């Protein structure tokens, strides 16, 4: 094990601790809020600004208001569901599921970062010697490329990706 392994272990331990302390519902809610907030900010910002009566011409302000409304709404919903789970005395399974979700989400994020660094211009970060001496670099780096093709086989995700590609093509630069 070298310094890169210790950094990767520290990041994963932090993710596990964060997942345990927040629980599965809040962890998933955070991810849903982020993705949903961005989607709503892109597609619904004008309607939301009109509905709450803001007089703004700035697209950035409209996006930010919509994004924050979705973020707060989903967070409050997740906290409410967590309270119900605690009342049903299911908080320990919720917390352990939070550990698993936090680890998987962080491993996926770290994998993307490692792949981006490896694909940079010189590809020397981290150095070849450090990568070869690391026990965790190869398994974690290959995690995101493994998961993404598996997700691509699901029909609903393939449909969503097709719609996203259509939206990207219609955007005028």
Tab-separated table of C-alpha atoms in Angstrom:
chain	number	residue	atom	x	y	z
A	1	UNK	CA	0.000	0.000	0.000
A	2	UNK	CA	1.227	3.471	-0.836
A	3	UNK	CA	0.015	6.995	-0.142
A	4	UNK	CA	-2.664	6.782	-2.849
A	5	UNK	CA	-4.228	3.764	-1.143
A	6	UNK	CA	-4.332	5.639	2.154
A	7	UNK	CA	-6.010	8.634	0.497
A	8	UNK	CA	-8.582	6.368	-1.179
A	9	UNK	CA	-9.249	4.510	2.098
A	10	UNK	CA	-9.659	7.828	3.948
A	11	UNK	CA	-12.177	9.055	1.359
A	12	UNK	CA	-14.151	5.814	1.530
A	13	UNK	CA	-14.122	5.758	5.355
A	14	UNK	CA	-15.368	9.349	5.388
A	15	UNK	CA	-18.135	8.386	2.935
A	16	UNK	CA	-19.111	5.403	5.100
A	17	UNK	CA	-19.248	7.575	8.224
A	18	UNK	CA	-21.276	10.230	6.426
A	19	UNK	CA	-23.648	7.563	5.077
A	20	UNK	CA	-24.117	6.070	8.544
A	21	UNK	CA	-24.744	9.418	10.210
A	22	UNK	CA	-27.202	10.610	7.557
A	23	UNK	CA	-28.910	7.313	6.731
A	24	UNK	CA	-30.037	5.826	3.438
A	25	UNK	CA	-33.127	7.995	2.986
A	26	UNK	CA	-31.241	11.282	3.377
A	27	UNK	CA	-28.323	10.021	1.242
A	28	UNK	CA	-30.623	9.032	-1.622
A	29	UNK	CA	-32.660	12.194	-1.087
A	30	UNK	CA	-29.521	14.297	-1.496
A	31	UNK	CA	-28.722	12.663	-4.813
A	32	UNK	CA	-32.322	12.948	-6.021
A	33	UNK	CA	-32.443	16.588	-4.909
A	34	UNK	CA	-29.271	17.420	-6.794
A	35	UNK	CA	-30.324	15.745	-10.043
A	36	UNK	CA	-33.944	16.886	-9.721
A	37	UNK	CA	-32.890	20.423	-8.850
A	38	UNK	CA	-30.707	20.727	-11.924
A	39	UNK	CA	-33.430	19.232	-14.126
A	40	UNK	CA	-36.106	21.514	-12.661
A	41	UNK	CA	-33.809	24.516	-12.911
A	42	UNK	CA	-33.307	23.867	-16.597
A	43	UNK	CA	-36.902	23.007	-17.515
A	44	UNK	CA	-39.142	24.767	-14.995
A	45	UNK	CA	-37.327	27.896	-13.812
A	46	UNK	CA	-39.480	30.370	-15.736
A	47	UNK	CA	-42.719	28.813	-14.456
A	48	UNK	CA	-41.507	28.736	-10.855
A	49	UNK	CA	-40.400	32.371	-10.941
A	50	UNK	CA	-43.795	33.368	-12.392
A	51	UNK	CA	-45.659	31.271	-9.802
A	52	UNK	CA	-43.901	32.833	-6.814
A	53	UNK	CA	-44.153	36.310	-8.286
A	54	UNK	CA	-40.503	37.209	-8.762
A	55	UNK	CA	-39.877	39.861	-11.355
A	56	UNK	CA	-36.560	38.771	-12.739
A	57	UNK	CA	-35.106	38.743	-16.202
A	58	UNK	CA	-31.983	36.859	-15.171
A	59	UNK	CA	-31.978	33.207	-16.182
A	60	UNK	CA	-29.329	32.487	-13.546
A	61	UNK	CA	-31.512	33.819	-10.727
A	62	UNK	CA	-34.506	31.850	-12.010
A	63	UNK	CA	-32.401	28.681	-12.179
A	64	UNK	CA	-31.003	29.254	-8.675
A	65	UNK	CA	-34.437	29.871	-7.128
A	66	UNK	CA	-35.877	26.736	-8.754
A	67	UNK	CA	-32.836	24.642	-7.839
A	68	UNK	CA	-32.975	25.753	-4.198
A	69	UNK	CA	-36.727	25.148	-3.937
A	70	UNK	CA	-36.321	21.572	-5.176
A	71	UNK	CA	-33.291	21.016	-2.935
A	72	UNK	CA	-35.104	22.219	0.183
A	73	UNK	CA	-38.329	20.374	-0.688
A	74	UNK	CA	-36.645	17.019	-1.258
A	75	UNK	CA	-34.472	17.477	1.835
A	76	UNK	CA	-37.525	18.156	4.011
A	77	UNK	CA	-39.288	15.131	2.528
A	78	UNK	CA	-36.248	12.928	3.221
A	79	UNK	CA	-36.012	14.181	6.806
A	80	UNK	CA	-39.724	13.490	7.298
A	81	UNK	CA	-39.361	9.958	5.958
A	82	UNK	CA	-36.347	9.420	8.218
A	83	UNK	CA	-38.436	10.495	11.206
A	84	UNK	CA	-41.103	7.953	10.237
A	85	UNK	CA	-38.445	5.261	9.894
A	86	UNK	CA	-37.066	6.154	13.318
A	87	UNK	CA	-40.565	5.930	14.802
A	88	UNK	CA	-40.941	2.467	13.262
A	89	UNK	CA	-37.634	1.533	14.919
A	90	UNK	CA	-35.934	0.895	11.605
A	91	UNK	CA	-33.185	3.463	12.048
A	92	UNK	CA	-30.330	0.937	12.253
A	93	UNK	CA	-31.130	-0.709	8.881
A	94	UNK	CA	-31.541	2.802	7.446
A	95	UNK	CA	-28.097	3.773	8.732
A	96	UNK	CA	-26.368	0.606	7.457
A	97	UNK	CA	-28.014	1.018	4.064
A	98	UNK	CA	-26.712	4.601	4.185
A	99	UNK	CA	-23.189	3.223	4.661
A	100	UNK	CA	-23.561	1.008	1.582
A	101	UNK	CA	-25.038	3.791	-0.534
A	102	UNK	CA	-22.428	6.309	0.629
A	103	UNK	CA	-19.604	3.904	-0.214
A	104	UNK	CA	-21.006	3.110	-3.659
A	105	UNK	CA	-21.680	6.746	-4.504
A	106	UNK	CA	-18.219	7.824	-3.366
A	107	UNK	CA	-16.496	4.947	-5.155
A	108	UNK	CA	-18.337	5.968	-8.323
A	109	UNK	CA	-17.338	9.633	-7.893
A	110	UNK	CA	-13.709	8.755	-7.113
A	111	UNK	CA	-13.654	6.422	-10.119
A	112	UNK	CA	-14.790	9.237	-12.391
A	113	UNK	CA	-12.109	11.535	-10.946
A	114	UNK	CA	-9.388	8.892	-11.404
A	115	UNK	CA	-10.483	8.279	-14.996
A	116	UNK	CA	-10.465	12.012	-15.728
A	117	UNK	CA	-6.966	12.355	-14.261
A	118	UNK	CA	-5.724	9.342	-16.230
A	119	UNK	CA	-7.219	10.783	-19.410
A	120	UNK	CA	-5.707	14.234	-18.948
A	121	UNK	CA	-3.143	15.529	-21.421
A	122	UNK	CA	-0.087	13.964	-19.862
A	123	UNK	CA	-1.899	11.281	-17.830
A	124	UNK	CA	0.805	11.455	-15.195
A	125	UNK	CA	-1.351	12.181	-12.172
A	126	UNK	CA	-0.747	10.052	-10.168
A	127	UNK	CA	2.549	8.790	-11.551
A	128	UNK	CA	2.843	5.356	-13.139
A	129	UNK	CA	4.955	4.169	-10.218
A	130	UNK	CA	2.302	5.212	-7.684
A	131	UNK	CA	-0.517	3.659	-9.742
A	132	UNK	CA	1.323	0.367	-10.137
A	133	UNK	CA	2.154	0.230	-6.422
A	134	UNK	CA	-1.436	0.886	-5.382
A	135	UNK	CA	-3.725	-1.975	-4.420
A	136	UNK	CA	-6.937	0.053	-4.743
A	137	UNK	CA	-6.280	2.229	-7.797
A	138	UNK	CA	-7.213	-0.326	-10.479
A	139	UNK	CA	-10.405	-1.663	-8.828
A	140	UNK	CA	-11.724	1.802	-7.986
A	141	UNK	CA	-10.785	3.290	-11.368
A	142	UNK	CA	-12.641	0.507	-13.183
A	143	UNK	CA	-15.810	0.890	-11.042
A	144	UNK	CA	-17.557	3.702	-13.001
A	145	UNK	CA	-16.837	2.213	-16.454
A	146	UNK	CA	-18.267	-1.071	-15.167
A	147	UNK	CA	-21.430	0.501	-13.716
A	148	UNK	CA	-22.269	2.817	-16.624
A	149	UNK	CA	-22.593	0.077	-19.290
A	150	UNK	CA	-24.665	-1.978	-16.840
A	151	UNK	CA	-26.978	1.005	-16.324
A	152	UNK	CA	-27.137	1.542	-20.086
A	153	UNK	CA	-28.803	-1.840	-20.476
A	154	UNK	CA	-31.892	-0.684	-18.576
A	155	UNK	CA	-34.677	0.497	-20.886
A	156	UNK	CA	-35.754	3.529	-18.835
A	157	UNK	CA	-32.201	4.870	-18.617
A	158	UNK	CA	-31.580	4.279	-22.314
A	159	UNK	CA	-34.788	6.218	-23.047
A	160	UNK	CA	-33.743	9.031	-20.681
A	161	UNK	CA	-30.281	9.233	-22.250
A	162	UNK	CA	-31.855	9.387	-25.708
A	163	UNK	CA	-34.072	12.271	-24.597
A	164	UNK	CA	-31.057	14.023	-23.043
A	165	UNK	CA	-29.092	13.679	-26.278
A	166	UNK	CA	-32.048	15.139	-28.210
A	167	UNK	CA	-32.197	18.083	-25.780
A	168	UNK	CA	-28.474	18.699	-26.149
A	169	UNK	CA	-28.777	18.713	-29.948
A	170	UNK	CA	-31.568	21.309	-29.808
A	171	UNK	CA	-29.650	23.742	-27.600
A	172	UNK	CA	-28.529	26.755	-29.565
A	173	UNK	CA	-25.047	27.955	-28.737
